[in-house]
C-alpha positions as a Markdown table, in Angstrom:
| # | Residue | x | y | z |
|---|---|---|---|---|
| 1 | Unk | -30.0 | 83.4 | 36.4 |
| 2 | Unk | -29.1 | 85.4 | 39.3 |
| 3 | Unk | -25.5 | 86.1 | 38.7 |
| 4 | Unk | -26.7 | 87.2 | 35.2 |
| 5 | Unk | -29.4 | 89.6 | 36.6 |
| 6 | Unk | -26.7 | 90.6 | 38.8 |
| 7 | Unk | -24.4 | 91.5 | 36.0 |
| 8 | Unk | -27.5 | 93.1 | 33.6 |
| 9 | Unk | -28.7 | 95.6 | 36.5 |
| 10 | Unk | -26.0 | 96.1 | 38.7 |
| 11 | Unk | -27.9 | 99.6 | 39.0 |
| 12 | Unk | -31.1 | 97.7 | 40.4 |
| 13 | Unk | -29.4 | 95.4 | 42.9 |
| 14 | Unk | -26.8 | 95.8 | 45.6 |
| 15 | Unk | -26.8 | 92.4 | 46.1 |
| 16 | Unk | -27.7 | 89.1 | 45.0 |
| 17 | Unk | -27.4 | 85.1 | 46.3 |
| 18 | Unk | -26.5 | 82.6 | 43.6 |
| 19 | Unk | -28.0 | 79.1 | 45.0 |
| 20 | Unk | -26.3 | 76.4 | 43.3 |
| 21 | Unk | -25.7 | 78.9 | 40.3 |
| 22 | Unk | -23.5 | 79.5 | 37.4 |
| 23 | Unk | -21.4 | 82.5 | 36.8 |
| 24 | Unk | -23.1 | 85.4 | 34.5 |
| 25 | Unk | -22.5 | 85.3 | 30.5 |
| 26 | Unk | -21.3 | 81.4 | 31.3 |
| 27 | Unk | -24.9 | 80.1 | 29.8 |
| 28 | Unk | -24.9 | 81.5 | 26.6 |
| 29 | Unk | -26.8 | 78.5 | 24.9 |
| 30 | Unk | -28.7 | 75.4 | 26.1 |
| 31 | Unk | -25.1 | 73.5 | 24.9 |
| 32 | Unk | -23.0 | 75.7 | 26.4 |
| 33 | Unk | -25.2 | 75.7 | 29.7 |
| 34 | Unk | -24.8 | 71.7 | 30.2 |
| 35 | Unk | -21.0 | 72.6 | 29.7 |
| 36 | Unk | -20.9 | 74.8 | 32.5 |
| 37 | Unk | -22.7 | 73.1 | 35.0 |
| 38 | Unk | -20.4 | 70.0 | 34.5 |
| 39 | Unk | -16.8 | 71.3 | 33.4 |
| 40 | Unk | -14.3 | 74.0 | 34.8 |
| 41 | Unk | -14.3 | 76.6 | 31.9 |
| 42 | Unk | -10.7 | 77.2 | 32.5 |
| 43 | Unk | -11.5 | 81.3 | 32.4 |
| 44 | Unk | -9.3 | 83.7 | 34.5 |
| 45 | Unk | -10.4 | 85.7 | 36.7 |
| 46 | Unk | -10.1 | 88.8 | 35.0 |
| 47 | Unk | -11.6 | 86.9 | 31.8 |
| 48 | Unk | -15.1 | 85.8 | 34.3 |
| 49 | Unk | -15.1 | 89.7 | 35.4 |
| 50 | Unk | -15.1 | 90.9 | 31.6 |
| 51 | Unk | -18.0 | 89.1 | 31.2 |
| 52 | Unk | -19.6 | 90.7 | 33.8 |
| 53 | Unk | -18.5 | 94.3 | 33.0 |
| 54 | Unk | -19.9 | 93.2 | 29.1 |
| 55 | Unk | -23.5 | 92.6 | 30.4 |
| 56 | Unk | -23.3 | 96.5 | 31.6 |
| 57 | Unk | -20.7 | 98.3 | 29.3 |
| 58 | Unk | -20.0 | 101.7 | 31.0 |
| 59 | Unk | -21.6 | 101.4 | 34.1 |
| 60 | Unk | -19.7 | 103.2 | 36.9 |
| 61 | Unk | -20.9 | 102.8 | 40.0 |
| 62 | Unk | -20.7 | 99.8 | 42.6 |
| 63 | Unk | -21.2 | 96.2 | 41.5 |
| 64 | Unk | -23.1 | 94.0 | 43.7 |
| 65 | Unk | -22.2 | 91.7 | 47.0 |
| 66 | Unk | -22.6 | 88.2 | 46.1 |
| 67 | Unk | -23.5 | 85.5 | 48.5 |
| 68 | Unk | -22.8 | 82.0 | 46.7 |
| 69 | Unk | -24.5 | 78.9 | 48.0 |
| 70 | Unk | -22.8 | 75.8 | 47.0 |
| 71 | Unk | -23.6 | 71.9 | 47.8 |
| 72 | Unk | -19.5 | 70.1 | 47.5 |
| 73 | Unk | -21.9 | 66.8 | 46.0 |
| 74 | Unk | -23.7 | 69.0 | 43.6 |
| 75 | Unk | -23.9 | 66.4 | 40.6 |
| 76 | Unk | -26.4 | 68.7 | 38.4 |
| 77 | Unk | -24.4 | 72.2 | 38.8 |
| 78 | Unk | -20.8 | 71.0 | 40.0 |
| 79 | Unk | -19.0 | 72.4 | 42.6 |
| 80 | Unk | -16.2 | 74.4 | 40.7 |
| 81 | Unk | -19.2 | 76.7 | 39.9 |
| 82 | Unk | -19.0 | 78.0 | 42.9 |
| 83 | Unk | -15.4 | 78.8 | 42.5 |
| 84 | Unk | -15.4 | 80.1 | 39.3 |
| 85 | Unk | -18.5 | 82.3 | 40.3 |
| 86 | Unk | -16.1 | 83.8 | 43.6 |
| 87 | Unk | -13.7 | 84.5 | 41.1 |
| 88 | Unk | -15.9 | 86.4 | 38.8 |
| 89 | Unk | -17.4 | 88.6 | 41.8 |
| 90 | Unk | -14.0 | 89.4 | 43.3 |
| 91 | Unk | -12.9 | 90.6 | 40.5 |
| 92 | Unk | -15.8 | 92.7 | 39.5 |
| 93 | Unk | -15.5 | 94.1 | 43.0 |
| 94 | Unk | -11.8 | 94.9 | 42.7 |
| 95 | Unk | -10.8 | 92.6 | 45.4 |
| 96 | Unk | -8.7 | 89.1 | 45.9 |
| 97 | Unk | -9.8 | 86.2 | 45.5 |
| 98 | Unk | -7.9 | 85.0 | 48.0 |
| 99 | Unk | -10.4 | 84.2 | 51.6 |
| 100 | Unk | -10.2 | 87.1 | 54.6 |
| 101 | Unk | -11.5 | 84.8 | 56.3 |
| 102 | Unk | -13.1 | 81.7 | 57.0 |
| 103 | Unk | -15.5 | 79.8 | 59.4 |
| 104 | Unk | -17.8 | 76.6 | 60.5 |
| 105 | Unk | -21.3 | 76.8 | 60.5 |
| 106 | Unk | -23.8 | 74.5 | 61.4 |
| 107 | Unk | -25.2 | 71.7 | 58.8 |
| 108 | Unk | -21.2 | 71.1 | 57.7 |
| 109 | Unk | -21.3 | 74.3 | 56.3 |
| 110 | Unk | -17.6 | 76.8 | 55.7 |
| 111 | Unk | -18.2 | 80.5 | 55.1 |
| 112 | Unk | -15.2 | 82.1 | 53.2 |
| 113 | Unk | -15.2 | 86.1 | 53.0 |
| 114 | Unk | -13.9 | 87.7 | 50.7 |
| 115 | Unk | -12.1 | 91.8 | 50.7 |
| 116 | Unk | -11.1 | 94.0 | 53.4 |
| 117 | Unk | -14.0 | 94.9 | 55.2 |
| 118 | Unk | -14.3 | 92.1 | 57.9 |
| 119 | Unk | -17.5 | 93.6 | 58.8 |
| 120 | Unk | -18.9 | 94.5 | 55.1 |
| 121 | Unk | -17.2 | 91.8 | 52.9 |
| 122 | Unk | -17.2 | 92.3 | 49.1 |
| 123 | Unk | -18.1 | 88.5 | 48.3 |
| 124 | Unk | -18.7 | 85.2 | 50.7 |
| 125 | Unk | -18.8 | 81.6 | 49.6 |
| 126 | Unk | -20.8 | 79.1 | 51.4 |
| 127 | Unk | -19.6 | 75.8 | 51.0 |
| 128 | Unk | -21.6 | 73.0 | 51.8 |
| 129 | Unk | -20.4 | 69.5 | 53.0 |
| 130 | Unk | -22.5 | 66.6 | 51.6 |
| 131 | Unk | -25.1 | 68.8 | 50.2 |
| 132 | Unk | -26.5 | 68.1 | 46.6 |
| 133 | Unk | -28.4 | 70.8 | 44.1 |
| 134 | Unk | -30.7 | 72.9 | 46.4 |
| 135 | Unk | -31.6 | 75.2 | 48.9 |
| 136 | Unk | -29.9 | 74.6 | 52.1 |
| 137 | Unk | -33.2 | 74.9 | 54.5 |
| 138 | Unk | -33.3 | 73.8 | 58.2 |
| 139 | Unk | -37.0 | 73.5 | 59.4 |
| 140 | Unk | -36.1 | 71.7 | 62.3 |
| 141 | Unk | -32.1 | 72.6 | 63.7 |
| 142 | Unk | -32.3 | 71.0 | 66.8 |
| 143 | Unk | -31.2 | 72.5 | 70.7 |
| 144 | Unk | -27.9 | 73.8 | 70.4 |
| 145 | Unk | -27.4 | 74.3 | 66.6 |
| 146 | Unk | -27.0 | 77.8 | 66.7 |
| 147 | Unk | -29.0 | 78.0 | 63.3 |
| 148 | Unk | -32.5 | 79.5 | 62.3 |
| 149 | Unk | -35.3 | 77.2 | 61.6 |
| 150 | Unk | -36.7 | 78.3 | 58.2 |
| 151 | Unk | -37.8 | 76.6 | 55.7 |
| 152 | Unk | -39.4 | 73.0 | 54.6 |
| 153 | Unk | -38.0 | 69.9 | 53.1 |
| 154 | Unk | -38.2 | 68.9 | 49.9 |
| 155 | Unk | -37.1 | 68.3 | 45.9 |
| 156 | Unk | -34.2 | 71.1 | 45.9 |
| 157 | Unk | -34.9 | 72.2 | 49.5 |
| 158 | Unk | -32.2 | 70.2 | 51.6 |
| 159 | Unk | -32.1 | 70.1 | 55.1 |
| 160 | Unk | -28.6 | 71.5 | 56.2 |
| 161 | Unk | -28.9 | 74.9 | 57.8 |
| 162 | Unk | -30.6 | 78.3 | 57.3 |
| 163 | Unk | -28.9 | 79.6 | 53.8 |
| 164 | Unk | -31.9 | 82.8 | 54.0 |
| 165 | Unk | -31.0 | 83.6 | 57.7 |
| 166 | Unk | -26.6 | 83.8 | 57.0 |
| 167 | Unk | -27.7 | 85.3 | 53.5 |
| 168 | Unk | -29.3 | 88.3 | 55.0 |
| 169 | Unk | -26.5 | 88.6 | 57.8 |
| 170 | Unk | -24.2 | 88.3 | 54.9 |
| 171 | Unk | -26.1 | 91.7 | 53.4 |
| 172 | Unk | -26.4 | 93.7 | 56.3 |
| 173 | Unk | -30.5 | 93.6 | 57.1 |
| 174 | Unk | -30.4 | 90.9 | 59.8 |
| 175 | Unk | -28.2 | 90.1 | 62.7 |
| 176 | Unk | -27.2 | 86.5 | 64.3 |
């Protein structure tokens, strides 16, 4: 739902996290949404960004950051959702799909950026080691995590590390 909010007001919202998401325009029906949650679509990148740009015919202006949260033993959304939504975003955005750069964070997690502006990336995908479908929460991170405690475990609310906390260093409004 987020990436297609994303995609429907890119005039309302300068960015957007997509928490064990789908990509926008992927969901089209209740048949075609179990298809996408378990199957690569085997869409380019170009052919992901269309449906984007669809959602908003002749809008102009700057299309939002996307922070994308994904668990690699997702068995309800699988993982190449993640993947497939980076390669929609890039391409909306103009830029590679190809990582800038990449780094470890607590709770197994790998933070890919993605565009030229190491300190205003166009896209990031948070990879998750071991995580299922959820929020990656971390109520308790222990001495010497480096992480922000936030959050409570629970259905969909898995303890790994502070998705909220890297999110909003991710757009800007916080600092770690």
């Amino acid at each position: 739902m987020t990436a297609n909010l994303l995609a429907d007001y890119p005039d309302v919202f300068a960015g957007g996290a997509v928490n064990s998401g789908l990509p926008a325009q992927c969901a089209t029906s209740l048949a075609a949404a179990s298809s996408c949650q378990r199957n690569n679509q085997n869409l380019s990148p170009a052919q992901w960004g269309d449906k984007v740009r669809g959602s908003a015919p002749g809008y102009k202006g700057t299309w939002p950051r996307v922070a994308i949260w994904q668990g690699s033993a997702d068995y309800t959304v699988r993982p190449v959702n993640g993947t497939e939504l980076r390669d929609q975003w890039t391409n909306v955005r103009g830029v590679s799909n190809q990582p800038a750069a990449t780094r470890q964070l607590p709770g197994n997690t790998t933070e890919t950026t993605y565009g030229t502006d190491a300190d205003r990336p166009d896209g990031a995908l948070f990879s998750v080691s071991g995580m299922g479908h959820g929020l990656a929460v971390d109520p308790d991170p222990g001495s010497g995590s480096g992480d922000t405690p936030c959050g409570s475990i629970g259905a969909y609310f898995l303890d790994t590390l502070c998705s909220s906390s890297y999110t909003a260093t991710f757009w800007g409004i916080d600092s770690r």
